[in-house]
mmCIF file of C-alpha atoms in Angstrom:
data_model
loop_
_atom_site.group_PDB
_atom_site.id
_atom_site.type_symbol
_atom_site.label_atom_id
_atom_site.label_comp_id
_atom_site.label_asym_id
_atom_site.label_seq_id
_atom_site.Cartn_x
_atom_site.Cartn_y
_atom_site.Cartn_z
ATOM 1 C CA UNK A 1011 0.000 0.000 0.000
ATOM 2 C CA UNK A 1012 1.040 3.608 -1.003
ATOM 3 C CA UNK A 1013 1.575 5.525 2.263
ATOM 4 C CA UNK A 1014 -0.436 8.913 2.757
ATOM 5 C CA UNK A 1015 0.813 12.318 1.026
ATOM 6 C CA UNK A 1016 0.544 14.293 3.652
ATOM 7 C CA UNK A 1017 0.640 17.369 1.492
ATOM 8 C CA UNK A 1018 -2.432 16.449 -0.056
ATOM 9 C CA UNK A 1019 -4.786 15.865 2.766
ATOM 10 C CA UNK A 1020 -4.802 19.073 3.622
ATOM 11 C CA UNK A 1021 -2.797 21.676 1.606
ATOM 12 C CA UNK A 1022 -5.353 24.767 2.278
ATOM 13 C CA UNK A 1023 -4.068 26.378 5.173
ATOM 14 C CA UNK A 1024 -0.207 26.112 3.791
ATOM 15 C CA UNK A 1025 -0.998 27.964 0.626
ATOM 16 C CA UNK A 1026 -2.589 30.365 2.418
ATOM 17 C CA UNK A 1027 0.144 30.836 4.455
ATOM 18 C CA UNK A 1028 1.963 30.983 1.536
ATOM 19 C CA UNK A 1029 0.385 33.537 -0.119
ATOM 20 C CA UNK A 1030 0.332 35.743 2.698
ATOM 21 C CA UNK A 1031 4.092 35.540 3.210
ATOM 22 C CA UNK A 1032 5.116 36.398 -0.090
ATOM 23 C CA UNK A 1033 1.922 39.557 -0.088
ATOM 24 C CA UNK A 1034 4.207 40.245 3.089
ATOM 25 C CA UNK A 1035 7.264 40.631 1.540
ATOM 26 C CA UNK A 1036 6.094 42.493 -2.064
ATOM 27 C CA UNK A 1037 4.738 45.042 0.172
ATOM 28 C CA UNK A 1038 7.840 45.232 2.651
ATOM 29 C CA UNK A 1039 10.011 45.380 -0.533
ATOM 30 C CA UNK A 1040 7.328 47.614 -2.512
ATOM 31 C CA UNK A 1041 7.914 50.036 0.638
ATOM 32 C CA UNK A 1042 11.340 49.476 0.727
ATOM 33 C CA UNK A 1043 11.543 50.623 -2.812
ATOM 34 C CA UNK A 1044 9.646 53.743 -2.017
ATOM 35 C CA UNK A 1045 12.051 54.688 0.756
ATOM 36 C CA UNK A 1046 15.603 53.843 -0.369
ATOM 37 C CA UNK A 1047 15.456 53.596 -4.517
ATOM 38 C CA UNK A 1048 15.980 50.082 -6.702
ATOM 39 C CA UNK A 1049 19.356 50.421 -6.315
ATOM 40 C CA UNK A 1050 18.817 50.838 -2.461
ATOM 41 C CA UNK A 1051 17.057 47.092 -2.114
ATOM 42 C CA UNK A 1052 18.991 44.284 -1.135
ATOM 43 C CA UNK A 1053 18.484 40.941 0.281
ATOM 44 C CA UNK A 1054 19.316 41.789 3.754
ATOM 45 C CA UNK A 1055 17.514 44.863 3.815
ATOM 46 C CA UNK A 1056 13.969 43.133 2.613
ATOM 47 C CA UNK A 1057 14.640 40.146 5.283
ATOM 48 C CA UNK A 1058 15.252 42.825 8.041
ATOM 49 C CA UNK A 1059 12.311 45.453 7.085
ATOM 50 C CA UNK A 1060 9.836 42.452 6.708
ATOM 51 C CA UNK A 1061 10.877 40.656 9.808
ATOM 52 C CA UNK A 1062 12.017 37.175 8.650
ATOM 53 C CA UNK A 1063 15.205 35.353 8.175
ATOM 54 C CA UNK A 1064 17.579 36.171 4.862
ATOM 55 C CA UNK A 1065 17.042 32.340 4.166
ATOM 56 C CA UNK A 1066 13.254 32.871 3.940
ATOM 57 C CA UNK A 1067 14.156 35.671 0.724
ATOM 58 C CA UNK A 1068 16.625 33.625 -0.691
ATOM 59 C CA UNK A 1069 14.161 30.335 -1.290
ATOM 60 C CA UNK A 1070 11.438 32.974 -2.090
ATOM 61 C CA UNK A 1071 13.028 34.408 -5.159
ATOM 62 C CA UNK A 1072 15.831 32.965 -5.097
ATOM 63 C CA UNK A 1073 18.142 35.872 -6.075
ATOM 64 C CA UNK A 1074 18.220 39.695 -5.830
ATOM 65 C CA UNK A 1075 17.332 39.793 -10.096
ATOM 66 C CA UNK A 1076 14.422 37.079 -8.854
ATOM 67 C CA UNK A 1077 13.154 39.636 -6.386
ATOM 68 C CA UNK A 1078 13.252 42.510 -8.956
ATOM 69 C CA UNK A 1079 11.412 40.458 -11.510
ATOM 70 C CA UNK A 1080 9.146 39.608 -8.825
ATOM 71 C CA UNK A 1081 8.473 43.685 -8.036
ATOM 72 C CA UNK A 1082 7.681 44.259 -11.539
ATOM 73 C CA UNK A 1083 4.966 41.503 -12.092
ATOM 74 C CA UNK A 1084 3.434 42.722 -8.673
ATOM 75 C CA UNK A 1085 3.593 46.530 -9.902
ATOM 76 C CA UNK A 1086 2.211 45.787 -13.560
ATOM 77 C CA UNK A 1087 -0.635 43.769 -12.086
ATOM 78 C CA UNK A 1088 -1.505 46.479 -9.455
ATOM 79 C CA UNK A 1089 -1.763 48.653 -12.615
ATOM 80 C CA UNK A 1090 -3.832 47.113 -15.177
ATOM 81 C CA UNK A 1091 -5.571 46.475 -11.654
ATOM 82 C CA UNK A 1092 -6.054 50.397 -11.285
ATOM 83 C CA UNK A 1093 -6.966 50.520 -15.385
ATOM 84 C CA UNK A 1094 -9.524 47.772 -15.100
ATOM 85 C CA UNK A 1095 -11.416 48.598 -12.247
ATOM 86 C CA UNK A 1096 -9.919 51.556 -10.130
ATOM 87 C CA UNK A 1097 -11.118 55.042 -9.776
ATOM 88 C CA UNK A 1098 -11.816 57.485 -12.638
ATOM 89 C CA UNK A 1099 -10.106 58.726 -15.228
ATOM 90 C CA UNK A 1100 -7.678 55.853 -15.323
ATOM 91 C CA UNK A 1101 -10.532 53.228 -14.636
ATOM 92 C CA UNK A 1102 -14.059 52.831 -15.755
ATOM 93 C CA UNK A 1103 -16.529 55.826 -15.001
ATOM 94 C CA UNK A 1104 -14.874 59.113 -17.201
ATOM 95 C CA UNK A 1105 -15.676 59.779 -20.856
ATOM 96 C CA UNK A 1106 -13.147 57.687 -23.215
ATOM 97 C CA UNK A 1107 -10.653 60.666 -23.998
ATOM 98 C CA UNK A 1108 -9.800 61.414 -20.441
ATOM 99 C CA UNK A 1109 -9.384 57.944 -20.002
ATOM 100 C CA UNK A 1110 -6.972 57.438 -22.932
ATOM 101 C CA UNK A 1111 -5.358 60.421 -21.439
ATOM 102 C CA UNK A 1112 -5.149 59.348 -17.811
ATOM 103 C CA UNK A 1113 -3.885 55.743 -19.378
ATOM 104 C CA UNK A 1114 -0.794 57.532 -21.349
ATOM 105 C CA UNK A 1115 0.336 59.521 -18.701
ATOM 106 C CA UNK A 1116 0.129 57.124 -16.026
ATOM 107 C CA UNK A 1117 1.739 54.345 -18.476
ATOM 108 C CA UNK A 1118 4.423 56.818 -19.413
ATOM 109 C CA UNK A 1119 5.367 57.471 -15.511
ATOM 110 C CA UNK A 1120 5.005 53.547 -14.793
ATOM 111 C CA UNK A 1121 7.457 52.790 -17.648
ATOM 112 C CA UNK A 1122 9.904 55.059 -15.806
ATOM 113 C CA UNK A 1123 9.870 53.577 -12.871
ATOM 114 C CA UNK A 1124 9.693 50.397 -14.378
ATOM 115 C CA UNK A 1125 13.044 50.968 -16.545
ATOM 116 C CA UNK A 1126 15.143 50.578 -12.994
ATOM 117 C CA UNK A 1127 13.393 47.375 -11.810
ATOM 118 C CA UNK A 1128 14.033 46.108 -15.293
ATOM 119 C CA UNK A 1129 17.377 46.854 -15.695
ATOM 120 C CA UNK A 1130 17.891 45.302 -11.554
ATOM 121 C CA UNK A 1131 16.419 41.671 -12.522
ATOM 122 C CA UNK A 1132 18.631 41.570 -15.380
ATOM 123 C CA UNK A 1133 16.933 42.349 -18.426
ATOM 124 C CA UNK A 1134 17.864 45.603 -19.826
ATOM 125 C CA UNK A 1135 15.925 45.814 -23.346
ATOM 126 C CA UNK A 1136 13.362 43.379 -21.747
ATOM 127 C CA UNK A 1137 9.638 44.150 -22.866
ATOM 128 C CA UNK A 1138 6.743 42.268 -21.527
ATOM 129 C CA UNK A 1139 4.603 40.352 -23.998
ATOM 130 C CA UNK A 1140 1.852 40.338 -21.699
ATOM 131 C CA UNK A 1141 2.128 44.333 -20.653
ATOM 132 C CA UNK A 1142 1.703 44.651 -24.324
ATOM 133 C CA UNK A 1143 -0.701 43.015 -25.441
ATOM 134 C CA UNK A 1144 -2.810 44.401 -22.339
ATOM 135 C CA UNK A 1145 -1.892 48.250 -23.390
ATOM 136 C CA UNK A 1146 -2.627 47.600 -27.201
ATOM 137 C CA UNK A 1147 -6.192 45.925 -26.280
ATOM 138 C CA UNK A 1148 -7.318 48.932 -23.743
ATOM 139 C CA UNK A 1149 -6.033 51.457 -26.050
ATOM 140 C CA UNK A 1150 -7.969 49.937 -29.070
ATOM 141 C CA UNK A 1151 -11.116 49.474 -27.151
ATOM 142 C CA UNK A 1152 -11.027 53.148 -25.898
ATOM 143 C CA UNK A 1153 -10.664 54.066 -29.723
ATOM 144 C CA UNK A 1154 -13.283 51.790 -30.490
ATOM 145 C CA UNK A 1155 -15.526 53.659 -27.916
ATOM 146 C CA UNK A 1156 -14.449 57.020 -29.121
ATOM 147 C CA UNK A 1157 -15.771 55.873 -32.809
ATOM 148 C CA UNK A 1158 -12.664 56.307 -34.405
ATOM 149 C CA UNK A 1159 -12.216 54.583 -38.103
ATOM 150 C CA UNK A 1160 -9.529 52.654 -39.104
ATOM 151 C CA UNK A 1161 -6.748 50.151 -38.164
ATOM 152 C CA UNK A 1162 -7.822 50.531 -34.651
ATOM 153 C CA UNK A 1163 -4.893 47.570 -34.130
ATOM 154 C CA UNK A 1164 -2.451 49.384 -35.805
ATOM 155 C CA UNK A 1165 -3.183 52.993 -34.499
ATOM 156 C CA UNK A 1166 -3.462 51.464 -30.378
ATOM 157 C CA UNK A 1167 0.116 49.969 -31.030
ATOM 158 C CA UNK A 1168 1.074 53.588 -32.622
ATOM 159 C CA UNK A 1169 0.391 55.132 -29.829
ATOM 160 C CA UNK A 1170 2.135 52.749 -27.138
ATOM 161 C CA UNK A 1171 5.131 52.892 -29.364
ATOM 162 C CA UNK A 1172 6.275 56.190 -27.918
ATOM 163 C CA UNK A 1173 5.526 55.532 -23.864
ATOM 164 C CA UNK A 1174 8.210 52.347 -24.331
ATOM 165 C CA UNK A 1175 11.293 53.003 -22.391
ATOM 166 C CA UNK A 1176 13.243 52.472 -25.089
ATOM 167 C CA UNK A 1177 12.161 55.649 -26.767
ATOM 168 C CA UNK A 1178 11.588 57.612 -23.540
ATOM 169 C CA UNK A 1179 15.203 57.240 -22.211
ATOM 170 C CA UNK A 1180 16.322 59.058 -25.273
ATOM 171 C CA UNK A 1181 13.755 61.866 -24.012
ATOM 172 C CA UNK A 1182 14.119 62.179 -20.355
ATOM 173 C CA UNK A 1183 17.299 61.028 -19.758
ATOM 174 C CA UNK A 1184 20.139 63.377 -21.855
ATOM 175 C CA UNK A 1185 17.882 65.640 -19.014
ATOM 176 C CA UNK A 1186 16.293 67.908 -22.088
ATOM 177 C CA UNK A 1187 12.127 66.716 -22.167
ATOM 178 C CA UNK A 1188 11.049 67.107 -18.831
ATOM 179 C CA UNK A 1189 8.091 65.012 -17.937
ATOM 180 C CA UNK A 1190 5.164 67.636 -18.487
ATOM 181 C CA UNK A 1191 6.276 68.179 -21.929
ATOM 182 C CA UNK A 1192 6.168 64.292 -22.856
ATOM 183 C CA UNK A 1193 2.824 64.069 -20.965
ATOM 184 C CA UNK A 1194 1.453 67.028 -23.208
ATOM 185 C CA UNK A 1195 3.135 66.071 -26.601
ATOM 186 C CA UNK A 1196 1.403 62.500 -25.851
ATOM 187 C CA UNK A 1197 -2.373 64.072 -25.578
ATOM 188 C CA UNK A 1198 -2.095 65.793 -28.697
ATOM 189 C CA UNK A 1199 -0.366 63.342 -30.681
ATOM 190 C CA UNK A 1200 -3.509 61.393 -29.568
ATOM 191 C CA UNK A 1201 -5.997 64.173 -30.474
ATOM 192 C CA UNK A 1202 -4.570 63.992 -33.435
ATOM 193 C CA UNK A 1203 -4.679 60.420 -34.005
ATOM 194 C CA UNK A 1204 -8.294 60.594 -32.668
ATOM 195 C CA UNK A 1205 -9.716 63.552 -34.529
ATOM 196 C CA UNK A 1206 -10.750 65.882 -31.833
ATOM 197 C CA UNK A 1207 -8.268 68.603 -31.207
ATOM 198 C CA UNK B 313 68.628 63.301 -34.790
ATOM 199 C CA UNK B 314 64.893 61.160 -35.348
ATOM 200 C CA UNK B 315 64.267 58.299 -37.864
ATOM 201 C CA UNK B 316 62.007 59.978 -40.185
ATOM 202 C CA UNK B 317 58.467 58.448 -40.068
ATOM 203 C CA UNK B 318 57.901 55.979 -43.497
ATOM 204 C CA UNK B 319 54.304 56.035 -42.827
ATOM 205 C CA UNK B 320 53.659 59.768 -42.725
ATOM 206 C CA UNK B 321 55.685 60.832 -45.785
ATOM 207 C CA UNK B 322 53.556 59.362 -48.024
ATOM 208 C CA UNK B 323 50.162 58.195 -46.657
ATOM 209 C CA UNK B 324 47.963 59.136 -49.019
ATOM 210 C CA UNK B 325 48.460 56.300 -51.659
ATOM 211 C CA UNK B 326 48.453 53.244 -48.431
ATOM 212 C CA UNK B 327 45.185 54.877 -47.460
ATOM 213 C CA UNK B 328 43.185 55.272 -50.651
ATOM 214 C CA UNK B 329 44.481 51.307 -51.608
ATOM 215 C CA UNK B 330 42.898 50.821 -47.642
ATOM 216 C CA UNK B 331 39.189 52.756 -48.589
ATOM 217 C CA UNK B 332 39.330 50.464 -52.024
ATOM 218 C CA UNK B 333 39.880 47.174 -50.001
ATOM 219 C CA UNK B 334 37.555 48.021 -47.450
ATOM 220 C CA UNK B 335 34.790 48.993 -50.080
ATOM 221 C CA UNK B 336 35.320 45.736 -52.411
ATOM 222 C CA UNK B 337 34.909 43.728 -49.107
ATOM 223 C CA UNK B 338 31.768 45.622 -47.822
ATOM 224 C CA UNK B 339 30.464 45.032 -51.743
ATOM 225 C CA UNK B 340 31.128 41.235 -51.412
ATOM 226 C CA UNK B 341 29.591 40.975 -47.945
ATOM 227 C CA UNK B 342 26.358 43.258 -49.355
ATOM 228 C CA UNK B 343 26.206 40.924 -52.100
ATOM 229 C CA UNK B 344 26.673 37.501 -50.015
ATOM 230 C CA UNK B 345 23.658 38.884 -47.443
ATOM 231 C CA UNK B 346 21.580 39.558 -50.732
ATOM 232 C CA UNK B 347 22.158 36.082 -52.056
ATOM 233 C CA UNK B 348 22.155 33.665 -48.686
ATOM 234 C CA UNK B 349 21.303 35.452 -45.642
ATOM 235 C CA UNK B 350 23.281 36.685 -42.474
ATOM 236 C CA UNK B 351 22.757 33.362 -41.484
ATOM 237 C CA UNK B 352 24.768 32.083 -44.276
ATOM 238 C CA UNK B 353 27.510 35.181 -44.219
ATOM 239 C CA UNK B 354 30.666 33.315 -43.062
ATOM 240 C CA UNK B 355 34.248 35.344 -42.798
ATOM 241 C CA UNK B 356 35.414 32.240 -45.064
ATOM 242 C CA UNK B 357 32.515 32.568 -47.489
ATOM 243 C CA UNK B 358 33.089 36.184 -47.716
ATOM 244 C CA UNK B 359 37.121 36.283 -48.002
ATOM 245 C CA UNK B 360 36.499 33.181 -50.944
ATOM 246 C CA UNK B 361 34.012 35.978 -52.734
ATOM 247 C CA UNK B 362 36.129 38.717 -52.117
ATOM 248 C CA UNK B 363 38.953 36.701 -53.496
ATOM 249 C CA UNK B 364 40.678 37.458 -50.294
ATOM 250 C CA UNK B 365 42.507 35.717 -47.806
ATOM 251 C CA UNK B 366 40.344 34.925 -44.552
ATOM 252 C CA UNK B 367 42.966 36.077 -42.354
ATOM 253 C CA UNK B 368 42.510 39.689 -44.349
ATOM 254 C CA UNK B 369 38.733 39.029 -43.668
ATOM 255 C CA UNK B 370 39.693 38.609 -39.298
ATOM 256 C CA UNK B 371 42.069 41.958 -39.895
ATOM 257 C CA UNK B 372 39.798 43.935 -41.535
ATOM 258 C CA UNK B 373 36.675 43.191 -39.252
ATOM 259 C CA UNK B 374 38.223 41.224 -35.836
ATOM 260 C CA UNK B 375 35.295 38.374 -36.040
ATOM 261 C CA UNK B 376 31.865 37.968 -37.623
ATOM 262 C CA UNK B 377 29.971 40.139 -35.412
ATOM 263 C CA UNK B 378 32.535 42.898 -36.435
ATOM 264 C CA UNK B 379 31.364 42.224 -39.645
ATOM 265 C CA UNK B 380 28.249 42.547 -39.446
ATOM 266 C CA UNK B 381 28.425 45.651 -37.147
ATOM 267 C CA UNK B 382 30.921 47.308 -40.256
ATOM 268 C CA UNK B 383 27.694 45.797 -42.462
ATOM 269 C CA UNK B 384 25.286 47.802 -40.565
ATOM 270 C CA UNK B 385 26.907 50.753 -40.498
ATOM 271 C CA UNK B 386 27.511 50.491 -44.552
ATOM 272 C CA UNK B 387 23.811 50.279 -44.913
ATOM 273 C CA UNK B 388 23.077 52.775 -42.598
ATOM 274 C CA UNK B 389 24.916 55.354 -44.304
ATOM 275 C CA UNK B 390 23.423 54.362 -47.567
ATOM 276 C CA UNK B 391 20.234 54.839 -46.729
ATOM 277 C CA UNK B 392 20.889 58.734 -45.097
ATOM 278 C CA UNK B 393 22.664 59.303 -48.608
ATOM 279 C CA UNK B 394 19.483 58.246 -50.189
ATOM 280 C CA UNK B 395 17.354 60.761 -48.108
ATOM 281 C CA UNK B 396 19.228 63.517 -48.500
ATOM 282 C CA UNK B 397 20.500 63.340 -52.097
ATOM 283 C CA UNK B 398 18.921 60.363 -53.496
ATOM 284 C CA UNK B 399 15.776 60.364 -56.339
ATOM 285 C CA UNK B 400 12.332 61.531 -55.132
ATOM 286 C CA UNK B 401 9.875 60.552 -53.106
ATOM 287 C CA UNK B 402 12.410 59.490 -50.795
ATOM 288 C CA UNK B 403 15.166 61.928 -51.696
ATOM 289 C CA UNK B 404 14.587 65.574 -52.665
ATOM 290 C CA UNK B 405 12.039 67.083 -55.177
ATOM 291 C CA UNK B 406 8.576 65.094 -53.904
ATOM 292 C CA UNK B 407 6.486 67.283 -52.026
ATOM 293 C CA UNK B 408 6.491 66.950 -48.144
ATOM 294 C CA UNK B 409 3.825 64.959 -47.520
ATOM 295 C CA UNK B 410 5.011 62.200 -50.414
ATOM 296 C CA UNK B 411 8.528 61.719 -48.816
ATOM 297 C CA UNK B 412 7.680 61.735 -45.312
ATOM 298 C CA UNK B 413 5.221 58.610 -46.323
ATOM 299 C CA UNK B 414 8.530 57.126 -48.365
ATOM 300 C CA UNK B 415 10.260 57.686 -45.424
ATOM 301 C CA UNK B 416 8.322 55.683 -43.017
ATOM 302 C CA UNK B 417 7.821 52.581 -45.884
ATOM 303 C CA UNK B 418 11.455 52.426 -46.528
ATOM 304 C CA UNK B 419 12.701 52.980 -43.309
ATOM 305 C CA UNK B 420 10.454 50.233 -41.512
ATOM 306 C CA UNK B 421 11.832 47.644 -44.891
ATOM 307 C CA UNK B 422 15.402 48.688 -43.293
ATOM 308 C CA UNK B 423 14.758 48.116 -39.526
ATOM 309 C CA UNK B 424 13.340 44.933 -40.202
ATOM 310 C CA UNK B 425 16.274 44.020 -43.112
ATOM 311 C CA UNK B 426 18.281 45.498 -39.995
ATOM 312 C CA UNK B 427 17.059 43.419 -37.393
ATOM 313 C CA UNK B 428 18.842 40.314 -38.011
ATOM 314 C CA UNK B 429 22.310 42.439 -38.978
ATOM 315 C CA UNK B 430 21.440 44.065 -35.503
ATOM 316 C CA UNK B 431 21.312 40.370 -33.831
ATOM 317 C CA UNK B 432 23.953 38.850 -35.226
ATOM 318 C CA UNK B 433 26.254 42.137 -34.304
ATOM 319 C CA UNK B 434 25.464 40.369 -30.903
ATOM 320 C CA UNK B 435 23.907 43.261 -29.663
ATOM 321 C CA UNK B 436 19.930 42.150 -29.906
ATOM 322 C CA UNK B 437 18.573 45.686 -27.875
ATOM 323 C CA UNK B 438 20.435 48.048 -29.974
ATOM 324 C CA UNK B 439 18.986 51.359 -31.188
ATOM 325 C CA UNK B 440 22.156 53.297 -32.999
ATOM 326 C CA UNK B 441 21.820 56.896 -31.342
ATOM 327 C CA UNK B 442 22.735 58.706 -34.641
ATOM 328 C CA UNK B 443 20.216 56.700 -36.735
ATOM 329 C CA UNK B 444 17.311 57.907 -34.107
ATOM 330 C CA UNK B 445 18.661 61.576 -34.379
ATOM 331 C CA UNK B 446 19.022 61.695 -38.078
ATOM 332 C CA UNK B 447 14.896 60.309 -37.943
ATOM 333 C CA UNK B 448 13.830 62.348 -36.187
ATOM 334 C CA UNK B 449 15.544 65.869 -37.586
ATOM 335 C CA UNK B 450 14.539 64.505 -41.171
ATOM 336 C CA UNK B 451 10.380 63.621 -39.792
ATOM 337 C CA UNK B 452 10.724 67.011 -38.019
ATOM 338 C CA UNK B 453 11.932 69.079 -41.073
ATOM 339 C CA UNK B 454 9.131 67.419 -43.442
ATOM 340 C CA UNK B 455 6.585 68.128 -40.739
ATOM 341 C CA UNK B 456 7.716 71.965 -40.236
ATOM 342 C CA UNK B 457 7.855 72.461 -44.279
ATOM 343 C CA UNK B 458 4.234 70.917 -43.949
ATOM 344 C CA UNK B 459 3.056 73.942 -41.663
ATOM 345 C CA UNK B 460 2.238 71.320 -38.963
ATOM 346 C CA UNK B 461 1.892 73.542 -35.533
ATOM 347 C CA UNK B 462 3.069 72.095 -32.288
ATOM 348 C CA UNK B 463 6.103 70.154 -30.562
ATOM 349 C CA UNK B 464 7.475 69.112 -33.844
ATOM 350 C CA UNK B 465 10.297 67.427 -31.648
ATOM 351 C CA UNK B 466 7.793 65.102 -29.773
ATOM 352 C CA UNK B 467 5.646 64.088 -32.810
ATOM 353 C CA UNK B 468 8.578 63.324 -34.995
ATOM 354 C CA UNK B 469 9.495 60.976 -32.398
ATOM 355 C CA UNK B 470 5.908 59.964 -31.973
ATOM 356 C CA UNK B 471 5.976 59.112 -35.550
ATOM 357 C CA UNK B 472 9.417 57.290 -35.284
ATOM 358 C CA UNK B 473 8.643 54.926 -32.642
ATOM 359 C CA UNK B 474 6.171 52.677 -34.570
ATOM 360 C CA UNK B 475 9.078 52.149 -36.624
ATOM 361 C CA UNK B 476 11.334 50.559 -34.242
ATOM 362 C CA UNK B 477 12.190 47.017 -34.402
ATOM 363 C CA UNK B 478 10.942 45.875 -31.117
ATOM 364 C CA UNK B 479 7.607 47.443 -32.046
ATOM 365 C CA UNK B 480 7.743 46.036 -35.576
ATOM 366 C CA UNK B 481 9.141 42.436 -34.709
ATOM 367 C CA UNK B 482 5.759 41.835 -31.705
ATOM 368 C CA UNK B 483 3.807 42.844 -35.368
ATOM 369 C CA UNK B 484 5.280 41.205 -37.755
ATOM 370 C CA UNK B 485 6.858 38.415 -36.263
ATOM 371 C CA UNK B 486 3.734 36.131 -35.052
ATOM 372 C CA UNK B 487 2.968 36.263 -39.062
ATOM 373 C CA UNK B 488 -0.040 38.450 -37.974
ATOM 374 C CA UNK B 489 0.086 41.516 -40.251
ATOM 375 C CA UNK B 490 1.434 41.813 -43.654
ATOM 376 C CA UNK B 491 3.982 44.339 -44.321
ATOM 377 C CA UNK B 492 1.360 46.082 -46.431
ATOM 378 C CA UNK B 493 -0.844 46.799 -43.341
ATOM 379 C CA UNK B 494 2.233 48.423 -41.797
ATOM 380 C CA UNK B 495 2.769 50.290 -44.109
ATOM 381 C CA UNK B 496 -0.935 51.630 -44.850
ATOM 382 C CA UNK B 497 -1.391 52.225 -40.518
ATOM 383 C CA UNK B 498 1.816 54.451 -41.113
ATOM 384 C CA UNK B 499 0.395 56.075 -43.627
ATOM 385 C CA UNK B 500 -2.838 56.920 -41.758
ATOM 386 C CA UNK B 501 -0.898 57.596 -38.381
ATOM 387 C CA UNK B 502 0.780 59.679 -40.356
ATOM 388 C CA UNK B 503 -1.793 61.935 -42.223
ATOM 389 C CA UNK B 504 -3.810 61.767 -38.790
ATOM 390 C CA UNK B 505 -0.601 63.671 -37.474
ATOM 391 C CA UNK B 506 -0.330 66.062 -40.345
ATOM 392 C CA UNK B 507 -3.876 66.811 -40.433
ATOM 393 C CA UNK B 508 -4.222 65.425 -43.504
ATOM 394 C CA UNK B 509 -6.508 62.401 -43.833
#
């Protein structure tokens, strides 16, 4: 006879435990962040702030990159969080220009903060699949609600193109755009795009 | 009293023999991508078409990816000399709003010829600095001798940054949209923009 897998019979309570941990430690490291900079965040630092041994970190994400990757998946879901179903004009309530609006500034400012976190888990030119294909479909339903004609596939990747890091380090960091004027250049390129300037 | 210097006294003839070498081997690698690839572009295949010997090939370039860095850089400079003094619509003599258009058709065909010079240059994430500021002064003349109003700087780089590779390669890549569609969402981006449509 097999003996009992005594992870089986009752795993429940574990994963919950689980889960709560690691919610523990994104927010002790999401604070951290906040306090100190990326380049502020190590190891030792996240295992002292959130009250558990370095050990614990370690088999958690296994590295310091692991922990930055980690950051970024928890920030980029917060966000499309806040898009989906958070407050007005970035979520669902305001007409749909202010939304696209709200959406490119607040995507342009998360990309910033982003490019740190990026370059920390070891992925410089690293672009999420999933982040895009997220930004492309919001932006393409908002022009869909704003009636606008076209390539609506075409013109929602068009206008992600210039909030990608890639193109907004050349901007902001040779310290000539600051932020306002990327913020405003980015509503009325999408006037433009959208017909109502 | 000093040695004289052999290599100073008469330079001129050493150098021009060096610009003729280096020109016939660019020619032979051009040709070699045109007919197999940069997958197939060996420094043996190349020195055998060159009718050189492959130890000329490893001086001239230091390895393969030197090779195909000196290869993108030979294109590069091609295409610029085709903007700015080549036949119309791309080059002078077409009115603004025809070689802008040119512009974005042939210079998305040579980021995505590019791309796999780019990768095998070993340098996957690259973005050449004085390609993006050549862009963007050309898209911002056109759009200033169109009359357009507005932060010419940020919409010529609006208009650049559908153009990229990393954009391009997420569109073209899962064999979703024909270069043709590209080309006409430019187009329509493009006149949007302008105020044109």
């Amino acid at each position: 006879m097999a003996k009992p897998l005594p992870l089986l019979t009752n795993p429940a309570p574990e994963r919950r435990d689980a889960a709560r941990n690691r919610e523990a430690l994104m927010s002790a490291a999401t604070a951290l962040v906040a306090e100190v900079g990326v380049r502020g965040v190590t190891m030792d630092a996240l295992a002292c702030r959130a009250g558990v041994g370095k050990g614990t970190v370690f088999r958690r994400f296994g590295s310091r990159e692991g922990l930055m990757a980690a950051l970024l998946n928890h920030s980029e879901t917060e966000w499309q969080a806040a898009v989906m179903g958070g407050p007005p004009p970035l979520g669902p309530g305001a007409p749909p220009l202010e939304r696209l609006l709200a959406f490119g500034e607040s995507r342009m400012l998360l990309n910033l903060r982003h490019a740190e976190l990026i370059e920390a888990a070891g992925n410089p030119g690293a672009r999420s699949v999933a982040a895009v294909s997220f930004t492309t479909m919001h932006v393409r339903y908002l022009l869909g609600q704003l009636r606008v004609e076209g390539d609506l596939g075409y013109l929602a990747t068009a206008l992600i193109a210039p909030l990608e890091i890639i193109v907004l380090r050349e901007q902001v960091e040779p310290g000539s755009a600051p932020i306002d004027r990327l913020v405003a250049g980015w509503s009325d390129l999408t006037r433009r795009v959208v017909g109502m300037t």
